[in-house]
PDB file of C-alpha atoms in Angstrom:
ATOM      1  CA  UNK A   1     -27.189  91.697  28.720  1.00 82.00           C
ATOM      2  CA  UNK A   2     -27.558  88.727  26.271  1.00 89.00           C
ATOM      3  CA  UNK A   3     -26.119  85.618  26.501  1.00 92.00           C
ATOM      4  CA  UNK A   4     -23.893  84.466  23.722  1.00 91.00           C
ATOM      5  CA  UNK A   5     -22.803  80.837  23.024  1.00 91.00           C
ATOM      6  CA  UNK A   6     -19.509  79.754  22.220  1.00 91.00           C
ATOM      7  CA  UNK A   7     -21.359  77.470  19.370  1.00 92.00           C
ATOM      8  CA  UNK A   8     -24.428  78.197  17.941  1.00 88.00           C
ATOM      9  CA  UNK A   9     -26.055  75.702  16.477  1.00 85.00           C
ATOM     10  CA  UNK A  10     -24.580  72.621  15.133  1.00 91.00           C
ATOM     11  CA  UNK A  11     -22.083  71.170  13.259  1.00 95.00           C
ATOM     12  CA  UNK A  12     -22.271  69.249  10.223  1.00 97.00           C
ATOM     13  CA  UNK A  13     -18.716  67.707  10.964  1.00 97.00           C
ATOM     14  CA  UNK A  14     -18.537  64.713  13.656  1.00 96.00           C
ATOM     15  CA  UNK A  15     -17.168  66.466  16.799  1.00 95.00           C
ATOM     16  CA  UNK A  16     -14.091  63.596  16.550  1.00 95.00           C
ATOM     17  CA  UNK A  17     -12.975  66.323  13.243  1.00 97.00           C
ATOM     18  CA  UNK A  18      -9.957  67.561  14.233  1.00 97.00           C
ATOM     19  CA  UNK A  19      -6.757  69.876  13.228  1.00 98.00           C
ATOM     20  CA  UNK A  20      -4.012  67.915  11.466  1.00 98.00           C
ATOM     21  CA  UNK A  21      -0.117  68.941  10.651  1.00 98.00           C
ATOM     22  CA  UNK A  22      -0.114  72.843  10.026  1.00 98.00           C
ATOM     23  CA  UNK A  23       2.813  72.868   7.528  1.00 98.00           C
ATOM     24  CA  UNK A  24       4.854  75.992   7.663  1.00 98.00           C
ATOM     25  CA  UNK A  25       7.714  76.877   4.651  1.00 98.00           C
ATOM     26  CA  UNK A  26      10.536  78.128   6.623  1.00 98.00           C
ATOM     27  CA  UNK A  27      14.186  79.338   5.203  1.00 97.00           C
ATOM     28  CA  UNK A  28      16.570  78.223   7.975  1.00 97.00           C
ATOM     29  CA  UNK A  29      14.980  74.630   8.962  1.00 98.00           C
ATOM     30  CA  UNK A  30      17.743  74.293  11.404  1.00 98.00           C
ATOM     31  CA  UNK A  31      17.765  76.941  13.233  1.00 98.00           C
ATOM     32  CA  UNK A  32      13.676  76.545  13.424  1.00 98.00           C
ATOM     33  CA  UNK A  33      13.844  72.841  14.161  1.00 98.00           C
ATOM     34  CA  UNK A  34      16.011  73.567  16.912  1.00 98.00           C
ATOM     35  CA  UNK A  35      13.723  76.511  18.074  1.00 98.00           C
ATOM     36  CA  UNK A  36      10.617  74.225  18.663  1.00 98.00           C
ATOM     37  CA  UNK A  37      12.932  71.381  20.074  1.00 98.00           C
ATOM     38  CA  UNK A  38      14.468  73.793  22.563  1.00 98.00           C
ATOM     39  CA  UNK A  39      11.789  76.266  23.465  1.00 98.00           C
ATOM     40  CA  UNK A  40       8.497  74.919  22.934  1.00 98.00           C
ATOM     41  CA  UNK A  41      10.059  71.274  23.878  1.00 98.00           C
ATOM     42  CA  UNK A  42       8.515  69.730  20.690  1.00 98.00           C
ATOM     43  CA  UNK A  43       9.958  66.175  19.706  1.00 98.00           C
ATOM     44  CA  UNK A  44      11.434  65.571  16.929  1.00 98.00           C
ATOM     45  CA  UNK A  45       9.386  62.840  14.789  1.00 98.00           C
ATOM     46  CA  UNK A  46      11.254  63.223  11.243  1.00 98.00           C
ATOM     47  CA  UNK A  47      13.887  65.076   9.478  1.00 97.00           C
ATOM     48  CA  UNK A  48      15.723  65.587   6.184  1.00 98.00           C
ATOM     49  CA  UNK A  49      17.743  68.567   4.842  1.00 97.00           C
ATOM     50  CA  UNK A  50      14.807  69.760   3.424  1.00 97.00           C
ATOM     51  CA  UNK A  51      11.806  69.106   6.204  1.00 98.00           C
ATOM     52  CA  UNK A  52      11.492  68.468   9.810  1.00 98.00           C
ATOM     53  CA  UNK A  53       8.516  67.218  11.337  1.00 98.00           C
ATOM     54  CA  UNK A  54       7.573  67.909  15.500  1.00 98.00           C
ATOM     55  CA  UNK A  55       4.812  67.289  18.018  1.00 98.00           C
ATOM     56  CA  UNK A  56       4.104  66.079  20.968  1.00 98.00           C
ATOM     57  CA  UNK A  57       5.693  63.018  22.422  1.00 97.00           C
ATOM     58  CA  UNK A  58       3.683  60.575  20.678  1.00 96.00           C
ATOM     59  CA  UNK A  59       1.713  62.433  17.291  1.00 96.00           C
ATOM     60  CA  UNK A  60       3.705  65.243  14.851  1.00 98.00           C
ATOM     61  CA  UNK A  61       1.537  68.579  14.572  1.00 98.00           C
ATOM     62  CA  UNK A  62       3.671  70.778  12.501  1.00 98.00           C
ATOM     63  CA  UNK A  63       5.311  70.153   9.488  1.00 98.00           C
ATOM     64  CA  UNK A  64       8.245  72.750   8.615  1.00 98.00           C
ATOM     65  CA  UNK A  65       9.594  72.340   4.653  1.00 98.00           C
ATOM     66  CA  UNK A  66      12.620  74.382   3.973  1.00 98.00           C
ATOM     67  CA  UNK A  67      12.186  76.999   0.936  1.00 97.00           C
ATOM     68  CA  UNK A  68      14.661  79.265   0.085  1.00 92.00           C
ATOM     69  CA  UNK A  69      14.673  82.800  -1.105  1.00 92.00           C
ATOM     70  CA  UNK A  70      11.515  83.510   1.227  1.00 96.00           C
ATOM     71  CA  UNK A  71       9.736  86.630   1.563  1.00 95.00           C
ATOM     72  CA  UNK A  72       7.723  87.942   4.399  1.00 94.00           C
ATOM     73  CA  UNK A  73       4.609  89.837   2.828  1.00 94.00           C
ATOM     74  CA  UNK A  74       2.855  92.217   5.009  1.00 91.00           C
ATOM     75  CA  UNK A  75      -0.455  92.739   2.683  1.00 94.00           C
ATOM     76  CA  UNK A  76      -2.058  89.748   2.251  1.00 97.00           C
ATOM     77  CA  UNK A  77      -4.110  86.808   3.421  1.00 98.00           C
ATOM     78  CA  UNK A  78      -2.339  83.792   5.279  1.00 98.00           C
ATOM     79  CA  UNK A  79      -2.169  82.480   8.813  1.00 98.00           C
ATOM     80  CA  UNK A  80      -2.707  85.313  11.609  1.00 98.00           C
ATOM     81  CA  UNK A  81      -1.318  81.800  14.064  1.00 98.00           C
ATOM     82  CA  UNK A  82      -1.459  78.374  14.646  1.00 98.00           C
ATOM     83  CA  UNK A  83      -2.209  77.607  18.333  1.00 98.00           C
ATOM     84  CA  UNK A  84      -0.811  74.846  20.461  1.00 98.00           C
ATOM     85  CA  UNK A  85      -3.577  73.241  23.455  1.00 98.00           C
ATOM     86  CA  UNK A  86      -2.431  71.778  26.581  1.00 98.00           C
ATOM     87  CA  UNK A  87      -3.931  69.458  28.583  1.00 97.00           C
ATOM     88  CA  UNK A  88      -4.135  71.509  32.035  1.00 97.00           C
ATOM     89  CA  UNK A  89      -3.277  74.630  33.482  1.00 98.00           C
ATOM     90  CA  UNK A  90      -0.079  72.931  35.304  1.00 97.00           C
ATOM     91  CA  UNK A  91       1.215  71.921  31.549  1.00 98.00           C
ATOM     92  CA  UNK A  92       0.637  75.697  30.602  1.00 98.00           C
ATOM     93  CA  UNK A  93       2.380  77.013  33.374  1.00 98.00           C
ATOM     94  CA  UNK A  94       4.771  75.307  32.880  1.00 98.00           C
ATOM     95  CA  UNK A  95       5.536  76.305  28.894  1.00 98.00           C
ATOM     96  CA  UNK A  96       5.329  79.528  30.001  1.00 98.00           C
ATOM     97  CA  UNK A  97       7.871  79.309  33.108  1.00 98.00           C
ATOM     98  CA  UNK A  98      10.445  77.301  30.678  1.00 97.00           C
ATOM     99  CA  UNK A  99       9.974  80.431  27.951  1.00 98.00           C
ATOM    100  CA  UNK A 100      10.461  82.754  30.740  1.00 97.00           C
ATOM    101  CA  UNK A 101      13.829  80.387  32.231  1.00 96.00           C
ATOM    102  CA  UNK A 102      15.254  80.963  28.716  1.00 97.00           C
ATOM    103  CA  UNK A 103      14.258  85.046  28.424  1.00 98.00           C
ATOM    104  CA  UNK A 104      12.243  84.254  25.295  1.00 98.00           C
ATOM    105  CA  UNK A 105       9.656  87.044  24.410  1.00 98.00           C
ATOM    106  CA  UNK A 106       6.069  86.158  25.040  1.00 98.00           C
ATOM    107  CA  UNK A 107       2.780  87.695  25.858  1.00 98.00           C
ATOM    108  CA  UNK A 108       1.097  86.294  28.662  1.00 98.00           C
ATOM    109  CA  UNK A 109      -2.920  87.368  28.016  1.00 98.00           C
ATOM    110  CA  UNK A 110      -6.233  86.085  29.193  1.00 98.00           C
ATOM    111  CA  UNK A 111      -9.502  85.576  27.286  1.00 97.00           C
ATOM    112  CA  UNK A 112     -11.235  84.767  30.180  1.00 96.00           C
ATOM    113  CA  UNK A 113     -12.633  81.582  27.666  1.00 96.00           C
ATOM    114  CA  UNK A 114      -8.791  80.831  27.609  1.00 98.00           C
ATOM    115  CA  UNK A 115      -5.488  81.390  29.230  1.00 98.00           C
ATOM    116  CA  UNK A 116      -2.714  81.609  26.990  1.00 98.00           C
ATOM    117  CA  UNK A 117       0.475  83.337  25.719  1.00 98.00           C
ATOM    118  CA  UNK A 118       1.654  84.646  22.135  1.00 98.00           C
ATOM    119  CA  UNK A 119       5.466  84.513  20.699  1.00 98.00           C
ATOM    120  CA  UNK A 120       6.925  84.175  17.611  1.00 98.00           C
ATOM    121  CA  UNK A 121       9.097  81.518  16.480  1.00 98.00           C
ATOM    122  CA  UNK A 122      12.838  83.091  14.695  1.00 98.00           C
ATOM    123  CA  UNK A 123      11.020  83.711  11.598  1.00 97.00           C
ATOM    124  CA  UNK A 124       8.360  85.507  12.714  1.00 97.00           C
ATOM    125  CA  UNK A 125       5.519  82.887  12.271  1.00 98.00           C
ATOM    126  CA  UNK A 126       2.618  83.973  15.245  1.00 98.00           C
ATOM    127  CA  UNK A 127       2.139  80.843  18.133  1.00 98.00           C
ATOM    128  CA  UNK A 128      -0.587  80.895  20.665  1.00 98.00           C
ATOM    129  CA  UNK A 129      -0.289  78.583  23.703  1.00 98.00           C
ATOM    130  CA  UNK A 130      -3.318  78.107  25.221  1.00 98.00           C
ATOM    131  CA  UNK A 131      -5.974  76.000  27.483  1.00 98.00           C
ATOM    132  CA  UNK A 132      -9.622  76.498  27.635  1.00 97.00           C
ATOM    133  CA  UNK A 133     -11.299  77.554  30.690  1.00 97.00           C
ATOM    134  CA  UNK A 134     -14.873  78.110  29.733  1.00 94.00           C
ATOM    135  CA  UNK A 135     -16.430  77.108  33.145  1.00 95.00           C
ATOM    136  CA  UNK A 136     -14.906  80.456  34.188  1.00 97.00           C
ATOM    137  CA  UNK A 137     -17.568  82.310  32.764  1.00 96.00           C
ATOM    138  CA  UNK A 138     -19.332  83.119  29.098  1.00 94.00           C
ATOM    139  CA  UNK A 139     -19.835  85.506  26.513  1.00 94.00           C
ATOM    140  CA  UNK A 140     -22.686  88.953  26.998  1.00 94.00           C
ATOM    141  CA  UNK A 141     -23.898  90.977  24.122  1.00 91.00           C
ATOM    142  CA  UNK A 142     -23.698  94.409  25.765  1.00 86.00           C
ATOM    143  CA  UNK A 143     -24.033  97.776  23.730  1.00 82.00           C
ATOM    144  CA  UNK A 144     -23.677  95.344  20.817  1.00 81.00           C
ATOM    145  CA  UNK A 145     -20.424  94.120  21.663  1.00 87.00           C
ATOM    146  CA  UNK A 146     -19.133  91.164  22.789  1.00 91.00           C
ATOM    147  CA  UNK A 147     -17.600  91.037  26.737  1.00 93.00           C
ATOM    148  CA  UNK A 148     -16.923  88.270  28.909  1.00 95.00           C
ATOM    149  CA  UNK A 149     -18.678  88.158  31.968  1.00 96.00           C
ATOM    150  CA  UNK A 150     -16.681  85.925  34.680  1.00 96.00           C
ATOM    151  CA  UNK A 151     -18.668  84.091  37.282  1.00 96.00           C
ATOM    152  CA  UNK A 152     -17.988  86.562  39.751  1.00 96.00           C
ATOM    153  CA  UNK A 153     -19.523  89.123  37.933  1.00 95.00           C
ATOM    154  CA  UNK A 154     -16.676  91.039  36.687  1.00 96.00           C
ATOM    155  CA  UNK A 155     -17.332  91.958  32.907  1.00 95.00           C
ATOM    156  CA  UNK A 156     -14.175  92.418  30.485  1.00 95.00           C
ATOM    157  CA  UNK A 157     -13.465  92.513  26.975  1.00 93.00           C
ATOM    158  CA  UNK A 158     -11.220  89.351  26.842  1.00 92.00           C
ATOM    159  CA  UNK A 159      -7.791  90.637  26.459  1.00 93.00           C
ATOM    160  CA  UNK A 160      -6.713  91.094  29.915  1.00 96.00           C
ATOM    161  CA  UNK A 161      -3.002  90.431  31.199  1.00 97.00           C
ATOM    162  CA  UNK A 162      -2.696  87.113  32.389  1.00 98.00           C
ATOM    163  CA  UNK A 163      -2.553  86.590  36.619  1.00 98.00           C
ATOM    164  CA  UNK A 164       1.056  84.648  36.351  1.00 98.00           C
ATOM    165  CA  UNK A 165       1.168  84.734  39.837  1.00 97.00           C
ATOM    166  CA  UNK A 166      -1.981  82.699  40.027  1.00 97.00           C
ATOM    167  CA  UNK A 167      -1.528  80.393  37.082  1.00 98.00           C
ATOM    168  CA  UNK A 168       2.367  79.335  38.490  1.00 98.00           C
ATOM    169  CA  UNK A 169       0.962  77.954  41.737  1.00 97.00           C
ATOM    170  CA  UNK A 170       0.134  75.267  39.457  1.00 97.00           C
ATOM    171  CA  UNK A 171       3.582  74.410  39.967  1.00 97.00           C
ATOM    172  CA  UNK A 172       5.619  72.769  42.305  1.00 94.00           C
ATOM    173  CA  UNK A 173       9.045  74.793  44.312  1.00 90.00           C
ATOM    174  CA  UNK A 174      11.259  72.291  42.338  1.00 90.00           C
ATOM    175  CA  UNK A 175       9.122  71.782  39.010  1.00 92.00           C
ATOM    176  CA  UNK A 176      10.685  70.340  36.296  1.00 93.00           C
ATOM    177  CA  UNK A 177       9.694  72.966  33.103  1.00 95.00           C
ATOM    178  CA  UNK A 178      11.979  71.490  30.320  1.00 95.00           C
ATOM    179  CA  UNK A 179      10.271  68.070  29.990  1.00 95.00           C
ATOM    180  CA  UNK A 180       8.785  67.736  26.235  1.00 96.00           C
ATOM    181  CA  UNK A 181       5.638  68.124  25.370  1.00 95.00           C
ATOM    182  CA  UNK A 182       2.998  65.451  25.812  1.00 95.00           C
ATOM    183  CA  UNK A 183      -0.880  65.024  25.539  1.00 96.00           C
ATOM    184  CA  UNK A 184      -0.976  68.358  23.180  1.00 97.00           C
ATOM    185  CA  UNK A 185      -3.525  68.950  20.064  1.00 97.00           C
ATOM    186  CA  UNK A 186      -3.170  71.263  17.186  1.00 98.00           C
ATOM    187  CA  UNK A 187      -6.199  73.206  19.194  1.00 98.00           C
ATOM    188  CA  UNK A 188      -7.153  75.950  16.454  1.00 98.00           C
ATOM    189  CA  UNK A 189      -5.694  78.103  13.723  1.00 98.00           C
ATOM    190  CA  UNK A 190      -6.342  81.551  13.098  1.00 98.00           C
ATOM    191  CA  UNK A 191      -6.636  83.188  10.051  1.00 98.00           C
ATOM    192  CA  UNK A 192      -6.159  86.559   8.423  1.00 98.00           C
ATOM    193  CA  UNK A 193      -8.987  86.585   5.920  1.00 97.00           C
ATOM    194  CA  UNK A 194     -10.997  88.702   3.445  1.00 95.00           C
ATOM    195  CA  UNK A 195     -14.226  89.454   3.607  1.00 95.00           C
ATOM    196  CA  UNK A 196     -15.907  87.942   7.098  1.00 96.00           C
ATOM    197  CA  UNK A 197     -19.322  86.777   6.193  1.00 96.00           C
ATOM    198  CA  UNK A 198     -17.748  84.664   2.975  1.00 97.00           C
ATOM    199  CA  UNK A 199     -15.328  83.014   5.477  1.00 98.00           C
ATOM    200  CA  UNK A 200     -18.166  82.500   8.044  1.00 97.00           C
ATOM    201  CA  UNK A 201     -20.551  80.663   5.373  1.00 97.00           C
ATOM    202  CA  UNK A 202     -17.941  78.917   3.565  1.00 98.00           C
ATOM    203  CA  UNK A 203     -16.372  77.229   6.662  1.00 98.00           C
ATOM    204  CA  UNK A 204     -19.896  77.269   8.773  1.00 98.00           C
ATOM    205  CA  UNK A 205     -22.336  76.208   5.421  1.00 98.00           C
ATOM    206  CA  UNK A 206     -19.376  73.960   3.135  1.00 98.00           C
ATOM    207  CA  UNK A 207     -17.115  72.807   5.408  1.00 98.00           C
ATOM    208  CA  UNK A 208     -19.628  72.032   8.060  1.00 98.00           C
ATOM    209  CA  UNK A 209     -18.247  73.620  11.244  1.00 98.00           C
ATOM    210  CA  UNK A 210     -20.433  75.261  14.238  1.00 97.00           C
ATOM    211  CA  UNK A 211     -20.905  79.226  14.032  1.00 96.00           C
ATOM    212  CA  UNK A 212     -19.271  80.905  16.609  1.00 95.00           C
ATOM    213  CA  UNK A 213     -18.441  84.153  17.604  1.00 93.00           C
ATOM    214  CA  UNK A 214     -18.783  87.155  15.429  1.00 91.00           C
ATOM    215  CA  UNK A 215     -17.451  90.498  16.819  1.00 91.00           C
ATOM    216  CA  UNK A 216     -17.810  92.557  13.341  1.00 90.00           C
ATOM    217  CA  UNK A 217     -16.424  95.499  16.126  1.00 87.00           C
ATOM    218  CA  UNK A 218     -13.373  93.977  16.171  1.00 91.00           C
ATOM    219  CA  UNK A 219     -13.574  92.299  12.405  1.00 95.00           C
ATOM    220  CA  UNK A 220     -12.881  88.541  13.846  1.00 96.00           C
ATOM    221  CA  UNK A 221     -15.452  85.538  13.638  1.00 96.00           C
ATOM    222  CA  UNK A 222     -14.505  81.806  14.240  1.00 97.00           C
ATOM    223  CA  UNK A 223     -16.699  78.276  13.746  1.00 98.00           C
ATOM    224  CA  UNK A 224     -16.381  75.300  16.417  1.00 97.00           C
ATOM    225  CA  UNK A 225     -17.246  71.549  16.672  1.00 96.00           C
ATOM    226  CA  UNK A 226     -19.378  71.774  19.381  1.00 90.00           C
ATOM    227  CA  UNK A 227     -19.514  73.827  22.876  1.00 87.00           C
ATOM    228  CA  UNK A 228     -16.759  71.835  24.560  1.00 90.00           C
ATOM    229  CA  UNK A 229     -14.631  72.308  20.991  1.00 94.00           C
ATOM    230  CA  UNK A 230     -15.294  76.037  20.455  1.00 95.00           C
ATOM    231  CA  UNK A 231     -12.796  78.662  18.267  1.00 96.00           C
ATOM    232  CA  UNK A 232     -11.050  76.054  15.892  1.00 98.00           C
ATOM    233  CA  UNK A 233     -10.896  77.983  12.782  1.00 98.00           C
ATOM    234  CA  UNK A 234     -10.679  81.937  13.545  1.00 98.00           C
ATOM    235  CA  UNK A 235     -10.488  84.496  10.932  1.00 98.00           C
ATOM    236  CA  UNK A 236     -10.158  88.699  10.967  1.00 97.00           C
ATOM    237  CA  UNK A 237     -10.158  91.024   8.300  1.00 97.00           C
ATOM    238  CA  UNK A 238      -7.776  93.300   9.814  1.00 97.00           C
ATOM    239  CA  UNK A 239      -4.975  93.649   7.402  1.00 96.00           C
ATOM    240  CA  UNK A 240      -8.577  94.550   4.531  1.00 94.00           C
ATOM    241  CA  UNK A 241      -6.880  92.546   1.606  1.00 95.00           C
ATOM    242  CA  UNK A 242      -8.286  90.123  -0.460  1.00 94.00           C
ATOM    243  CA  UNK A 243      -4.644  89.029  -2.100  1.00 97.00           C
ATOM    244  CA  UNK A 244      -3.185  85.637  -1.578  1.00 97.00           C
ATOM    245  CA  UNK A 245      -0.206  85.212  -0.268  1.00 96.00           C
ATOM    246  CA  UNK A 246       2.429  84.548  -3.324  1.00 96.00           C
ATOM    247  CA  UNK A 247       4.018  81.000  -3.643  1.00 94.00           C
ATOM    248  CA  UNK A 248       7.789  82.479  -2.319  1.00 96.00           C
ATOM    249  CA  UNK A 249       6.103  83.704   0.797  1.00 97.00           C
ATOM    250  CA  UNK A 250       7.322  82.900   4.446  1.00 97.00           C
ATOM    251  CA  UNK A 251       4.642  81.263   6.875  1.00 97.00           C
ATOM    252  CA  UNK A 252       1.811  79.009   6.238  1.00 98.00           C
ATOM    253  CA  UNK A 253       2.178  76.573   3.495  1.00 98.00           C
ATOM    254  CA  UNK A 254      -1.033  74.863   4.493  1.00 98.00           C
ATOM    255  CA  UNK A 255      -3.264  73.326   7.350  1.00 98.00           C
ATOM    256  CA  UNK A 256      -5.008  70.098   7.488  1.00 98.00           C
ATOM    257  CA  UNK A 257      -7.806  69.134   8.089  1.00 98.00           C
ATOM    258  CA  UNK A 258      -8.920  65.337   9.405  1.00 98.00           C
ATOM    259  CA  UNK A 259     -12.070  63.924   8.860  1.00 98.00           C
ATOM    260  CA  UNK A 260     -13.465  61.308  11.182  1.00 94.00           C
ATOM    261  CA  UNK A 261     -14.316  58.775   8.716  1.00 94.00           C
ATOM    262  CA  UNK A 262     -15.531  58.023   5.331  1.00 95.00           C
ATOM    263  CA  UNK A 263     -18.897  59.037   5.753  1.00 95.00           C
ATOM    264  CA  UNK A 264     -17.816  62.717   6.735  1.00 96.00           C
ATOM    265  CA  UNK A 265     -15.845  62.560   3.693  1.00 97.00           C
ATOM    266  CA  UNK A 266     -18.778  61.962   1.170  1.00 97.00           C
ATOM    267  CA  UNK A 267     -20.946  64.099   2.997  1.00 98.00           C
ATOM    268  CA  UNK A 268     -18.575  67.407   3.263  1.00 98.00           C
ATOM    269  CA  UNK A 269     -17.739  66.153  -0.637  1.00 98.00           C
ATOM    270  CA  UNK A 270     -21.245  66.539  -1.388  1.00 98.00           C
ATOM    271  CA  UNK A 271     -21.243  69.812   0.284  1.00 98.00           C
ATOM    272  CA  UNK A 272     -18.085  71.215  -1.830  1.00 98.00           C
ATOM    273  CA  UNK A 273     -20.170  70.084  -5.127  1.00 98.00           C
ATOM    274  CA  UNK A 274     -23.636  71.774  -4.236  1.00 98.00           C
ATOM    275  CA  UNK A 275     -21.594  74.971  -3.235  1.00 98.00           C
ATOM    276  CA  UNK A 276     -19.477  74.786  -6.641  1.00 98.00           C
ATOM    277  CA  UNK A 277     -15.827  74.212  -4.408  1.00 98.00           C
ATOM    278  CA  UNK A 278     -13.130  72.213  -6.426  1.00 97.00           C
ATOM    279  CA  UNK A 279     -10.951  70.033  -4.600  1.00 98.00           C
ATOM    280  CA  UNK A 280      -7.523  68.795  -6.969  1.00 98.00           C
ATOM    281  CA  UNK A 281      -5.277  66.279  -5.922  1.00 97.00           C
ATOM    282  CA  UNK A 282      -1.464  66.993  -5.573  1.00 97.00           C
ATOM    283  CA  UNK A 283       1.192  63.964  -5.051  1.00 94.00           C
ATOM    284  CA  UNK A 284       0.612  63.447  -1.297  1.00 93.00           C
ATOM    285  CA  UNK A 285      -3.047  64.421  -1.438  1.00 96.00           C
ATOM    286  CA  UNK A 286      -6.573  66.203  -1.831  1.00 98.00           C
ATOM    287  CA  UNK A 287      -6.651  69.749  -1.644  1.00 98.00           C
ATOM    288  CA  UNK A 288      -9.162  73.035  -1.509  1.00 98.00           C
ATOM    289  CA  UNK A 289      -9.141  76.288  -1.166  1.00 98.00           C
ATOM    290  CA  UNK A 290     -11.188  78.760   1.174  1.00 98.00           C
ATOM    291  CA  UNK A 291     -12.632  82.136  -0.168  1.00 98.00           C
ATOM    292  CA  UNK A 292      -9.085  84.162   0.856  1.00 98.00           C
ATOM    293  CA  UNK A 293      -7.365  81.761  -0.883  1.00 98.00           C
ATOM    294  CA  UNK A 294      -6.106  79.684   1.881  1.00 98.00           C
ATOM    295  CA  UNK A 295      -4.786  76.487   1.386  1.00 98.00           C
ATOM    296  CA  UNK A 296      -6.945  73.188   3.016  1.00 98.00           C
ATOM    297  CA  UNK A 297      -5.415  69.510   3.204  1.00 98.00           C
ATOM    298  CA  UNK A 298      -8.259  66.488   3.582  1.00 98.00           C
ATOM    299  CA  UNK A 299      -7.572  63.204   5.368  1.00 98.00           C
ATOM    300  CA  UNK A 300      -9.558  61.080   6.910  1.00 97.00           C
ATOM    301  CA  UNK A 301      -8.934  59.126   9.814  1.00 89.00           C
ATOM    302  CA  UNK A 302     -10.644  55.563   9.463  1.00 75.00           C
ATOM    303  CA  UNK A 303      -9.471  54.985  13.240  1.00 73.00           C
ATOM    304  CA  UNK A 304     -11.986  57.877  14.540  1.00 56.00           C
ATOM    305  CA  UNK A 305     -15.194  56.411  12.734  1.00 50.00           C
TER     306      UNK A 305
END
């Protein structure tokens, strides 16, 4: 068996690049504002009749703009989910114990490079909460597929249940669950894309990211930052469309990306020219587009630099 890095390698982006507001276009922003407040403990950091904005305690991470008349399309490119990271196993635990205090449907799975659940919010936009555990293990080539091969030898494909029993000793007889969220980054977003390889070279070769994994068994590749920041941008070509999602549909609006400083800017800018990628500026800011048609925000951070 082969080993297989998380990273392979490196990135053209500063490893302080990091995932911004994911903004979401949602038709009942009440009833979803008081979703993330109540279930996922988000804070509340702005809100109108026609946007809210949540995150953790102290930074927003998702932006949800209300749109009405809102379809949910089933064929075509768009966000697969946006993924929530905490900061331990305990803070994990303990999202998962409050979703289970409240009887909200989840899927508790393990990655073995990750523990983490799936649920969807009330509109049916996908959520993964997750934390990395990479010094559990790492990644084989076997047969010429990718397994996960644990430190005590055992050798899975990554999509085991998770061990709840395990992962809620983290917690204390009298734990508080319902506390809001704090210390929490917009860890990755996953993507349902077209064609694999022109996702892998635009985001590995333009954008600048890390190569990652590529299962081509499974149809799913990602790019990282480094090997301590692996799996940030994930894409599949399971749903085999190349059509963008239409302007009324439900879901991802778009995701942002935020540079470290001006420097990264003019260098990933230089990138977009050589490789022929327009960027066009809307009201609020600069914008791109990936090969499935996916919508990209820029910023840049001058605090990071």
């Amino acid at each position: 068996m082969k080993t297989v890095p998380y990273t392979s390698g490196e990135a053209k982006l500063s490893p302080k690049t990091r995932l911004g507001l994911v903004h979401l276009k949602v038709k009942h922003l009440k009833e979803q504002t008081t979703f993330y407040k109540e279930v996922l403990k988000m804070t509340l950091h702005e809100e109108s009749e026609d946007h809210a904005v949540l995150g953790d305690t102290k930074k927003p991470l998702l932006y949800l703009r209300r749109v009405e008349d809102l379809k949910r399309y089933s064929n075509t490119t768009g966000m697969y989910h946006f993924a929530l990271l905490y900061p331990s196993e305990k803070e994990l635990a303990k999202a998962i114990a409050m979703l289970f205090a409240v009887k909200y449907p989840n899927s508790p799975t393990d990655h073995g490079m990750s523990k983490t659940t799936y649920l969807k919010d009330l509109e049916g936009n996908d959520i993964e909460l997750y934390v990395r555990t990479k010094e559990r293990g790492h990644y084989v080539e076997k047969a010429g597929d990718l397994k996960f091969l644990y430190t005590d030898g055992t050798l899975t494909d990554g999509r085991d249940p998770l061990d709840l029993e395990e992962l809620f000793q983290h917690l204390s007889e009298n734990e508080k669950v319902d506390s809001p969220l704090e210390d929490m980054e917009m860890g990755h977003i996953h993507l349902y894309g077209s064609k694999l390889d022109d996702m892998l070279i635009f985001y590995r070769d333009v954008m600048g990211f890390a190569e990652g994994l590529m299962m081509r068994s499974f149809a799913m590749g990602d790019v990282g930052l480094e090997e301590e920041q692996y799996h940030v941008v994930a894409f599949n070509s399971w749903k085999q469309t190349d059509i963008p999602a239409p302007q009324d549909a439900a879901g991802l609006d778009f995701y942002t990306l935020v540079l470290s400083g001006k420097e990264d800017y003019l260098a990933l800018k230089k990138r977009l020219e050589e490789a022929k990628v327009e960027t066009f500026q809307e009201e609020d800011g600069e914008y791109l587009y990936d090969p499935s048609h996916i919508k990209i925000k820029l910023e840049v951070d001058t605090k990071a630099a």
